[in-house]
XYZ file of C-alpha atoms in Angstrom:
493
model
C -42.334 -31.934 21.446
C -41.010 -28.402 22.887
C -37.892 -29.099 22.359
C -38.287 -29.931 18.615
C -40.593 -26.939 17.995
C -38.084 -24.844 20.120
C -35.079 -26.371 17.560
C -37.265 -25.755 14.487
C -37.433 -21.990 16.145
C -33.609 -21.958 16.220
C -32.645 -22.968 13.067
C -35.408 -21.237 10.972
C -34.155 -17.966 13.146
C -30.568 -18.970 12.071
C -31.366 -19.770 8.102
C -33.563 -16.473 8.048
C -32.051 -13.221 6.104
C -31.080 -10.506 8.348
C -34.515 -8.601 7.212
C -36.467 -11.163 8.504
C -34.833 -11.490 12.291
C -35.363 -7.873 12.582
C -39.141 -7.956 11.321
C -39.788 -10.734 13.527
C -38.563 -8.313 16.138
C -40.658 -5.758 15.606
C -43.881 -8.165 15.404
C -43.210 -8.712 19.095
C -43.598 -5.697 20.028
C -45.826 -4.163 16.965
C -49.131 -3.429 19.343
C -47.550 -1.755 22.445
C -45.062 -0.019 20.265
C -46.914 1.237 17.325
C -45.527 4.539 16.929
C -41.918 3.835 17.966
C -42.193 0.421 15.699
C -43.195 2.590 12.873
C -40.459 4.889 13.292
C -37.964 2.543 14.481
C -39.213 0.217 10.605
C -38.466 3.282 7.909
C -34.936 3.719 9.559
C -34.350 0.382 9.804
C -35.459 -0.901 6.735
C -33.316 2.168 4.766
C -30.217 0.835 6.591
C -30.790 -2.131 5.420
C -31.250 -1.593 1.753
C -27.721 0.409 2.106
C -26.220 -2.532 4.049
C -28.044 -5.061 0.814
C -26.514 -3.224 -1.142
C -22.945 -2.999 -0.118
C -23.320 -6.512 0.516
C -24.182 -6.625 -3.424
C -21.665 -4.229 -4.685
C -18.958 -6.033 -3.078
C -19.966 -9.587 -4.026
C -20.078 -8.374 -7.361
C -17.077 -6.428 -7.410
C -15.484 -9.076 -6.085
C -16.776 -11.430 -8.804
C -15.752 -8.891 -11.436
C -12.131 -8.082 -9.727
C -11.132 -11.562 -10.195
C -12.620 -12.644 -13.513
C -11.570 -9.748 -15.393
C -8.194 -9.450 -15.639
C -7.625 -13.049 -16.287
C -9.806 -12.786 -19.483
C -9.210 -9.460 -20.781
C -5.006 -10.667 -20.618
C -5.455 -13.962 -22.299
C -7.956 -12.672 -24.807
C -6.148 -9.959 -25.552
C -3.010 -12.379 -26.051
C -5.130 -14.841 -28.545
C -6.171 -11.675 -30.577
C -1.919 -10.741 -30.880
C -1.167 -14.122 -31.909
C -3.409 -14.912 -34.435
C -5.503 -17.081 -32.563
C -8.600 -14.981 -33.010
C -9.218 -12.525 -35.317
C -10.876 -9.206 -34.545
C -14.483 -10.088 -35.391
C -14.106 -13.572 -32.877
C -12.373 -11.436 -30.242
C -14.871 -10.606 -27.163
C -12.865 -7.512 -26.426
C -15.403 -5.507 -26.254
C -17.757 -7.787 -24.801
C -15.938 -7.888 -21.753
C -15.105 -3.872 -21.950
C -18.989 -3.396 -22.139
C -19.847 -5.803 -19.602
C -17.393 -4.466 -17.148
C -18.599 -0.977 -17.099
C -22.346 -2.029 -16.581
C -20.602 -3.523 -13.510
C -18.889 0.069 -12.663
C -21.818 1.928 -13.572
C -24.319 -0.529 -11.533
C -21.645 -0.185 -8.626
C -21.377 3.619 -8.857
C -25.500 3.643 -8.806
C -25.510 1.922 -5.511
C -22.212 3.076 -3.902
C -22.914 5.738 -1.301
C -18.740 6.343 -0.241
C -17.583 9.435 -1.935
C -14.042 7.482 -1.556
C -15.344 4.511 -3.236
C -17.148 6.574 -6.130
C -13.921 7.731 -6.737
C -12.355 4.398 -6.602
C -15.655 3.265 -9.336
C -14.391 6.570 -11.269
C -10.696 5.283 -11.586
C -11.641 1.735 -12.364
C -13.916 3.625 -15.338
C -10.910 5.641 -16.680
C -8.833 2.118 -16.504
C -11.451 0.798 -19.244
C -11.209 3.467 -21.729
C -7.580 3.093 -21.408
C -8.120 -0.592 -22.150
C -10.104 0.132 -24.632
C -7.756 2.877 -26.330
C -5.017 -0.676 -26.001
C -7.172 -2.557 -27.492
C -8.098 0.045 -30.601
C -4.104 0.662 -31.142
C -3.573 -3.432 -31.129
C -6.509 -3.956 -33.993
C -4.885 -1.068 -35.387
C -1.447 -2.796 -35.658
C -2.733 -6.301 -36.698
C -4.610 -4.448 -39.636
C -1.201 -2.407 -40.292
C 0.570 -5.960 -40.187
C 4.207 -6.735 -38.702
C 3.650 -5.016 -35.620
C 3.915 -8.157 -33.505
C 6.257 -7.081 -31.050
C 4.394 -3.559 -30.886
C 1.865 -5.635 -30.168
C 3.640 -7.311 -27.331
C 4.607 -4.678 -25.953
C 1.210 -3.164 -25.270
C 0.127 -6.457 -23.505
C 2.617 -6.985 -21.706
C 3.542 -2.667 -20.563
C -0.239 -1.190 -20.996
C -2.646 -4.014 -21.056
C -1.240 -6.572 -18.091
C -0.772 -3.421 -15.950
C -3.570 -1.424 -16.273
C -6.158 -4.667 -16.546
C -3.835 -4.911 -12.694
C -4.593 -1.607 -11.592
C -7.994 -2.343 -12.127
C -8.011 -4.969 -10.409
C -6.430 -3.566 -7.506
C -8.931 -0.791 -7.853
C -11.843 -3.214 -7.481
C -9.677 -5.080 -4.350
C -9.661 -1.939 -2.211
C -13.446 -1.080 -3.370
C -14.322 -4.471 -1.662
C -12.644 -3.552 1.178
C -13.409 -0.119 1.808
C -17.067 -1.516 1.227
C -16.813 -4.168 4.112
C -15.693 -1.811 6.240
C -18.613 0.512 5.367
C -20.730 -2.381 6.461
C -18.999 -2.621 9.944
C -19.586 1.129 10.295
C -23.121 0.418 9.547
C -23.841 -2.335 11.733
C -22.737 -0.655 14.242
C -24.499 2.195 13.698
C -27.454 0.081 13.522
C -26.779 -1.116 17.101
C -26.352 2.017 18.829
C -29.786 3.028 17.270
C -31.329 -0.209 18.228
C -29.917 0.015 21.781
C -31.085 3.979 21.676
C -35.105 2.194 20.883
C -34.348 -0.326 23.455
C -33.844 2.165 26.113
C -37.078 4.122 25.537
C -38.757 0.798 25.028
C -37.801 -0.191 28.387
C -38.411 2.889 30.310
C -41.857 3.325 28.610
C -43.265 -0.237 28.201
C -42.029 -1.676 31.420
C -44.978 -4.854 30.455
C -42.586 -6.079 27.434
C -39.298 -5.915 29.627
C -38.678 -9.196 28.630
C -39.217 -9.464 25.782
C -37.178 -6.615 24.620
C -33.814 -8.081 27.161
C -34.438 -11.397 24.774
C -34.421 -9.052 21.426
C -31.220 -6.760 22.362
C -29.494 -10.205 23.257
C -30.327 -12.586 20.883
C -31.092 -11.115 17.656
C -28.528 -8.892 17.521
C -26.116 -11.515 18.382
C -27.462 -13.298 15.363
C -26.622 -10.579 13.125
C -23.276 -9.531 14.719
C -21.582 -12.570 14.989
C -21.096 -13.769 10.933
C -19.772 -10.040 10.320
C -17.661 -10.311 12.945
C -16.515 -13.436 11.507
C -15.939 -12.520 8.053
C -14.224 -8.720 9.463
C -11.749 -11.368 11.162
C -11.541 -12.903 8.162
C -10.902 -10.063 6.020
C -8.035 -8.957 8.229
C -6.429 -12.202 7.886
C -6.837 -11.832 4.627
C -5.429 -8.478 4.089
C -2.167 -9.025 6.414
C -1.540 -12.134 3.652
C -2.907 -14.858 5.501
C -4.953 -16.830 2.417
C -5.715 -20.207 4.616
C -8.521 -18.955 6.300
C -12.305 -19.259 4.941
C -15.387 -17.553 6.153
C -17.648 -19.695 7.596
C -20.951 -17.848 8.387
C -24.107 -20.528 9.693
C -26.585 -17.600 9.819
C -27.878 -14.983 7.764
C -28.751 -15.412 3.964
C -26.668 -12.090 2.980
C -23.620 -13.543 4.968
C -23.858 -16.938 3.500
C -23.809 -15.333 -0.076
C -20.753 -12.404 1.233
C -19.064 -15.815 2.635
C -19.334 -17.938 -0.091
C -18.004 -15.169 -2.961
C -15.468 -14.161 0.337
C -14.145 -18.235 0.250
C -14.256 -18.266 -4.011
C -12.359 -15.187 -3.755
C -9.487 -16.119 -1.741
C -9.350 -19.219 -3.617
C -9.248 -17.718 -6.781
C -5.796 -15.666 -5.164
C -4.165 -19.080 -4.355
C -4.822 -20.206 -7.785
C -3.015 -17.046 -9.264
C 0.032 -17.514 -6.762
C 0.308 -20.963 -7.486
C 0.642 -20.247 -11.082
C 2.858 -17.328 -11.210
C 4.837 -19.235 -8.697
C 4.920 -22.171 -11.328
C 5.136 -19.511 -13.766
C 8.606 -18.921 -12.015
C 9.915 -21.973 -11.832
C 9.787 -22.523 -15.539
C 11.087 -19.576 -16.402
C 14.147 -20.506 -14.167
C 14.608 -23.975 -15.632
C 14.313 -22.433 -19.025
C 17.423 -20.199 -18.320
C 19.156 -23.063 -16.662
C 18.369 -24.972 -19.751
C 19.722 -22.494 -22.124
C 23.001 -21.819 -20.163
C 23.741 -25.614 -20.362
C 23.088 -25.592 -23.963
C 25.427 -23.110 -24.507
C 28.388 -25.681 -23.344
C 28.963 -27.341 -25.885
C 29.197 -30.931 -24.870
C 31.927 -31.799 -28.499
C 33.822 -29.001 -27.009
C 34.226 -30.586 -23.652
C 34.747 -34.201 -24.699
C 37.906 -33.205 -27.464
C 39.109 -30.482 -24.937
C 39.396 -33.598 -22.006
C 40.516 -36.118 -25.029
C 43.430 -33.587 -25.337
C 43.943 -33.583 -21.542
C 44.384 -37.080 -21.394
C 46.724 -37.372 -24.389
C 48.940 -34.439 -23.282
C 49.324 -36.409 -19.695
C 50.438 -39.724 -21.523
C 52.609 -37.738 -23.144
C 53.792 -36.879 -19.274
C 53.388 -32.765 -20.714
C 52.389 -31.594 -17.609
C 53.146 -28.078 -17.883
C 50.431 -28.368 -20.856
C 48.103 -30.523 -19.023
C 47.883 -27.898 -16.461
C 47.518 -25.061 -18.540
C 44.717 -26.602 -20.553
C 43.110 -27.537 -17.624
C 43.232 -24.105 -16.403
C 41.860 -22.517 -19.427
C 38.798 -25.472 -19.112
C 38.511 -24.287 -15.595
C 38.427 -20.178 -16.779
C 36.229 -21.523 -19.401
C 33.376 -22.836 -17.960
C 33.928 -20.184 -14.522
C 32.822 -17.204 -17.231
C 30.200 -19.585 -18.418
C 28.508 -19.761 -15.333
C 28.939 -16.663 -13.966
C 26.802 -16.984 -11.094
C 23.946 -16.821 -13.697
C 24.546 -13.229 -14.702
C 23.345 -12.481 -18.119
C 26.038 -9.357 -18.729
C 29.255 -8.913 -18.023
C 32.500 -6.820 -18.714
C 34.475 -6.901 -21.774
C 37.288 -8.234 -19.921
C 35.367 -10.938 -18.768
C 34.222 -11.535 -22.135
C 37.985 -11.735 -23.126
C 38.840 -13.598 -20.327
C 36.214 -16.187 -21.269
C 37.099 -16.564 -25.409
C 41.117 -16.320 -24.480
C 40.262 -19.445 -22.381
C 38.463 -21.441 -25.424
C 41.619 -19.849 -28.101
C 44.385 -21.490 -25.866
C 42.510 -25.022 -25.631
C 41.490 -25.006 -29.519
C 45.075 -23.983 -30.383
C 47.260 -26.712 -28.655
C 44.346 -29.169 -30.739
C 44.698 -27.129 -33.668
C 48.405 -25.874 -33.319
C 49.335 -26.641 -36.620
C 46.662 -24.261 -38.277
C 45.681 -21.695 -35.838
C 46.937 -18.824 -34.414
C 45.581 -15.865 -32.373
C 45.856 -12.335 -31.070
C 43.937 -10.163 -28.774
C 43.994 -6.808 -29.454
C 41.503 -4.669 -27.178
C 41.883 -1.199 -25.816
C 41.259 -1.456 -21.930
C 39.393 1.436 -22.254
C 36.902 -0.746 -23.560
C 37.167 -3.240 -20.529
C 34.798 -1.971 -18.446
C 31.999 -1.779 -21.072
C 28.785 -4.674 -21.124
C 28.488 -7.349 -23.152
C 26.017 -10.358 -22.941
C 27.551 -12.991 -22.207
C 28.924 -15.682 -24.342
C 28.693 -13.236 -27.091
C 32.557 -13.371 -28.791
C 33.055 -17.316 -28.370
C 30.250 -18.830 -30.474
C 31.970 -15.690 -33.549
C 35.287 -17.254 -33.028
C 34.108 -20.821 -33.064
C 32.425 -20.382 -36.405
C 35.626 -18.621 -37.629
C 37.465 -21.586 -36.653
C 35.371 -24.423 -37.893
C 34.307 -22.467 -41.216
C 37.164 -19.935 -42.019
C 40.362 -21.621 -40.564
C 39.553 -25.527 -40.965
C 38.517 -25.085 -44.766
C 41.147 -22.960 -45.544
C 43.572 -26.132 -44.907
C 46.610 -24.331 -44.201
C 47.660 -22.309 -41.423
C 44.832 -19.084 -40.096
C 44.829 -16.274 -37.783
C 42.054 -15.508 -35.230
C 42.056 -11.734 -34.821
C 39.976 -9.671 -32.273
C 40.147 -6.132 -31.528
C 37.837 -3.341 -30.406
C 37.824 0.043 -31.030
C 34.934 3.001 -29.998
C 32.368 4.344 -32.757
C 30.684 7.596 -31.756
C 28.218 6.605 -29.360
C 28.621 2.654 -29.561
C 31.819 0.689 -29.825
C 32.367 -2.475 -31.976
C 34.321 -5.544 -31.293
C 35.852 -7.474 -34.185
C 36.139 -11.137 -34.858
C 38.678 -11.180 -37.845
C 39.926 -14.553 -39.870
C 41.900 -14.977 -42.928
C 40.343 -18.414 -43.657
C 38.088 -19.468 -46.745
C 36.224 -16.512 -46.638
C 32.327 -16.403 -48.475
C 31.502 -14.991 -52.393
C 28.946 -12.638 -52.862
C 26.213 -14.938 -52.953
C 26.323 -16.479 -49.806
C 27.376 -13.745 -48.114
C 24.028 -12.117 -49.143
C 22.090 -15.457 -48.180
C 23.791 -15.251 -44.418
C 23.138 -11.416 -43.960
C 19.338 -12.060 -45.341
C 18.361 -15.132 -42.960
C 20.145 -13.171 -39.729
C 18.011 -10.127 -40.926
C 15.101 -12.168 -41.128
C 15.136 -13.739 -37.774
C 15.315 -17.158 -39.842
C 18.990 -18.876 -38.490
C 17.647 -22.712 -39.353
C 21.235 -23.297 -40.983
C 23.989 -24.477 -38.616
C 27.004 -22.691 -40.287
C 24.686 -19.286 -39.152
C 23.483 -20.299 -36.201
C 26.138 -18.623 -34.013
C 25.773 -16.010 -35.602
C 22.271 -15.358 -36.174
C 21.810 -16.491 -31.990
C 24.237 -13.811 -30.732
C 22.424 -11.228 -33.060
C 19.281 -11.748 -31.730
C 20.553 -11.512 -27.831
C 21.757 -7.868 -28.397
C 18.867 -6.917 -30.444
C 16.493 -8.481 -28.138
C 18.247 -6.774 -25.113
C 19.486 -3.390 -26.972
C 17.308 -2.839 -29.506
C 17.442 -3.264 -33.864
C 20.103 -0.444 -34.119
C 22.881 -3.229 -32.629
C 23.873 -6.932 -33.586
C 26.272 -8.054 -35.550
C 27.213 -6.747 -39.495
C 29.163 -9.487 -41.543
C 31.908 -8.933 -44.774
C 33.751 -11.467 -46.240
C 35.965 -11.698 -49.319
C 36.353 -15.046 -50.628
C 39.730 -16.782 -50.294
C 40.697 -14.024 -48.046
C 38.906 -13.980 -45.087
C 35.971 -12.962 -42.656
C 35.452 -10.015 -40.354
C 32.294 -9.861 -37.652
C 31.436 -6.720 -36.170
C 29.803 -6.858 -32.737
C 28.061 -3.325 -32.054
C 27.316 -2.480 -28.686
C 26.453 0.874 -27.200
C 28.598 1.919 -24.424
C 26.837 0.891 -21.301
C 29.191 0.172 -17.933
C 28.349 -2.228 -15.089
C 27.406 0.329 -12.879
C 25.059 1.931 -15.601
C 23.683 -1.722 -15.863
C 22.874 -1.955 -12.619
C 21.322 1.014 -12.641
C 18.931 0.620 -15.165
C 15.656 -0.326 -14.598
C 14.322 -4.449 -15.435
């Protein structure tokens, strides 16, 4: 029977909130100790309405911290798209409820640092909100998509993350405000201890029981979650808080464990995130081979070599190889002009000795212009389309011509032909549907591809510009600004 009562004693000691192990304290000692009880309860119980309420402010920063940006982003990314219009939107919603957070926070923050911190995170809102007015403004202006985008993904996605980050090191500087307070609240304890002791010698006892066990009681779970939150900050997300006592820890611990969960959610993703991306750009390199290309290309291999040509087999089989090595490139995205050249000389020589009888070529590039950036695969999709739609339907013999030559601040590369050529009318219906962003046809698709790489990565002032005269031939203009590798690599992704 004393054992159970002295387990029921335990636990309910345990399960209480910190407020209540101290009060039970003082009741111990309430008669003997009246004055020094009375004192010892005002300065106690105002350190403990501070310590509540960091406890608060960082539970519900950290609620707030995590929730936020994750919402603000995607909503803000369904109101671009069309998904929501401006009266659905909860914009504002969440910009209104987040500063009643902020403002609650900066009514109960005491840390001039962290008011600061509150004051920042403030500033971040009105910028949001400033985003957010310029992106309504936009989607009433119309055709402002990209502008659009371009807020999210530059103002929006990195503010809405300084915020965040904000809030992060408000949680922390909080916790460690509560550290400072505990033990701030021990030495005074100990201080009342010591007097207690020297002047009530009849409760010596009972006070060696309450500097021993109930502050262990409240010591231990910060302790805990201080460990925790070190982990934590040197990038250790496996560990969890696990406070048993204390009804303020158990509620820091539990929005401490959703937290760090919450983290490991977002690295997962943006790690998945990754991964896509990277299979997407493997996916569009390979599409960029074209598989007819390699099939003829070895079909002409294998004839030439029954033909015992060997000198022709090897050379074709060197241009494959050059080919497919510029193709590749070790993934690059942009490389020199003389690549470039290297690369579409490569496809020329295979496509001639299969089309010797109609097509010939010539190269005809100042190497000044060599060491000048190009995306890549940008010429041989131009001279392909030359060849299958100028040369081939011209039915009699064709020249490939490309040269280069500088244009103020740009330079242009030419794809020339001499093949069927285009009349007025569809040469307006090619430059309107590369214009437009709308290459569906497959005669334009080359075309209309490579001019959206260099707009995408240039900007609108470069692409490509098409003439034609009909029965006389084609010329593409590729207009690039003049950009070196080491300028590249310079420039900031």
């Amino acid at each position: 029977m004393k054992i159970n009562i002295k387990q029921r004693l335990k636990e309910k000691l345990y399960n209480s909130s910190l407020t209540s192990k101290i009060r039970y304290s003082f009741l111990i000692v309430l008669v003997p100790l009246i004055v020094i009880v009375f004192i010892y309860f005002l300065s106690t119980y105002n350190m403990n309405q501070t310590y509540e309420n960091m406890i608060k402010s960082a539970s519900k920063a950290g609620d707030f911290s995590l929730d936020f940006k994750k919402d603000f982003d995607y909503e803000t990314y369904l109101l671009i798209v069309g998904n929501k219009d401006m009266e659905e939107s909860q914009l504002d919603e969440f910009l209104a409820s987040a500063n009643v957070v902020v403002d609650d926070l900066l009514d109960v923050s005491e840390s001039s640092d962290n008011k600061e911190r509150l004051e920042s995170a403030k500033k971040y809102l009105n910028n949001l909100a400033t985003y957010k007015n310029r992106i309504e403004e936009n989607l009433i202006e119309g055709n402002k998509y990209e502008d659009n985008i371009l807020i999210w993904e530059n103002d929006v996605q990195i503010v809405t993350a300084l915020l965040r980050e904000t809030i992060f090191q408000y949680i922390y500087y909080e916790i460690r405000d509560i550290e400072q307070t505990r033990e701030n609240y021990q030495v005074f304890y100990n201080r009342v201890m010591s007097i207690s002791i020297i002047g009530f010698m009849v409760i010596f006892i009972i006070l060696i029981f309450i500097s021993i066990y109930i502050p262990k009681t409240i010591s231990r779970p910060i302790q805990e979650l201080c460990d925790v939150t070190d982990k934590v900050s040197k990038g250790d997300l496996s560990v969890r808080a696990r406070a048993s006592s204390g009804a303020e820890v158990r509620v820091l611990s539990d929005s401490m464990n959703i937290m760090i969960d919450k983290i490991n959610e977002l690295l997962t993703q943006v790690k998945g995130e990754q991964e896509h991306l990277r299979k997407a750009e493997l996916e569009l390199l390979q599409s960029q081979i074209n598989p007819h290309f390699l099939y003829n290309t070895l079909d002409t291999i294998v004839w030439l070599a029954e033909g015992s040509d060997q000198k022709a087999v090897v050379s074709m089989v060197e241009s494959l190889s050059d080919f497919f090595r510029t193709s590749l490139n070790q993934g690059k995205d942009i490389i020199s002009i003389k690549e470039e050249l290297v690369h579409v000389s490569s496809y020329l020589k295979i496509q001639q000795v299969r089309y010797q009888d109609i097509l010939e070529y010539e190269i005809v590039v100042p190497e000044e212009l060599n060491d000048y950036t190009i995306p890549k695969i940008t010429i041989q999709p131009l001279v392909e389309n030359a060849l299958y739609h100028g040369i081939k339907n011209r039915r009699r013999k064709g020249m490939i011509k490309i040269t280069g030559f500088k244009q103020a601040e740009d330079f242009v590369i030419r794809v020339s032909d001499n093949g069927a050529g285009m009349n007025e009318e569809r040469l307006s219906q090619i430059r309107q549907k590369i214009s437009k962003k709308t290459g569906s046809d497959d005669e334009i698709y080359g075309l209309f591809n490579v001019n959206e790489r260099i707009r995408l990565k240039y900007g609108d002032k470069y692409g490509i510009e098409v003439t034609s005269i009909y029965n006389e031939g084609t010329d593409v203009d590729i207009i690039l600004p003049l950009i070196t590798l080491e300028q590249e690599k310079n420039q900031p992704k």
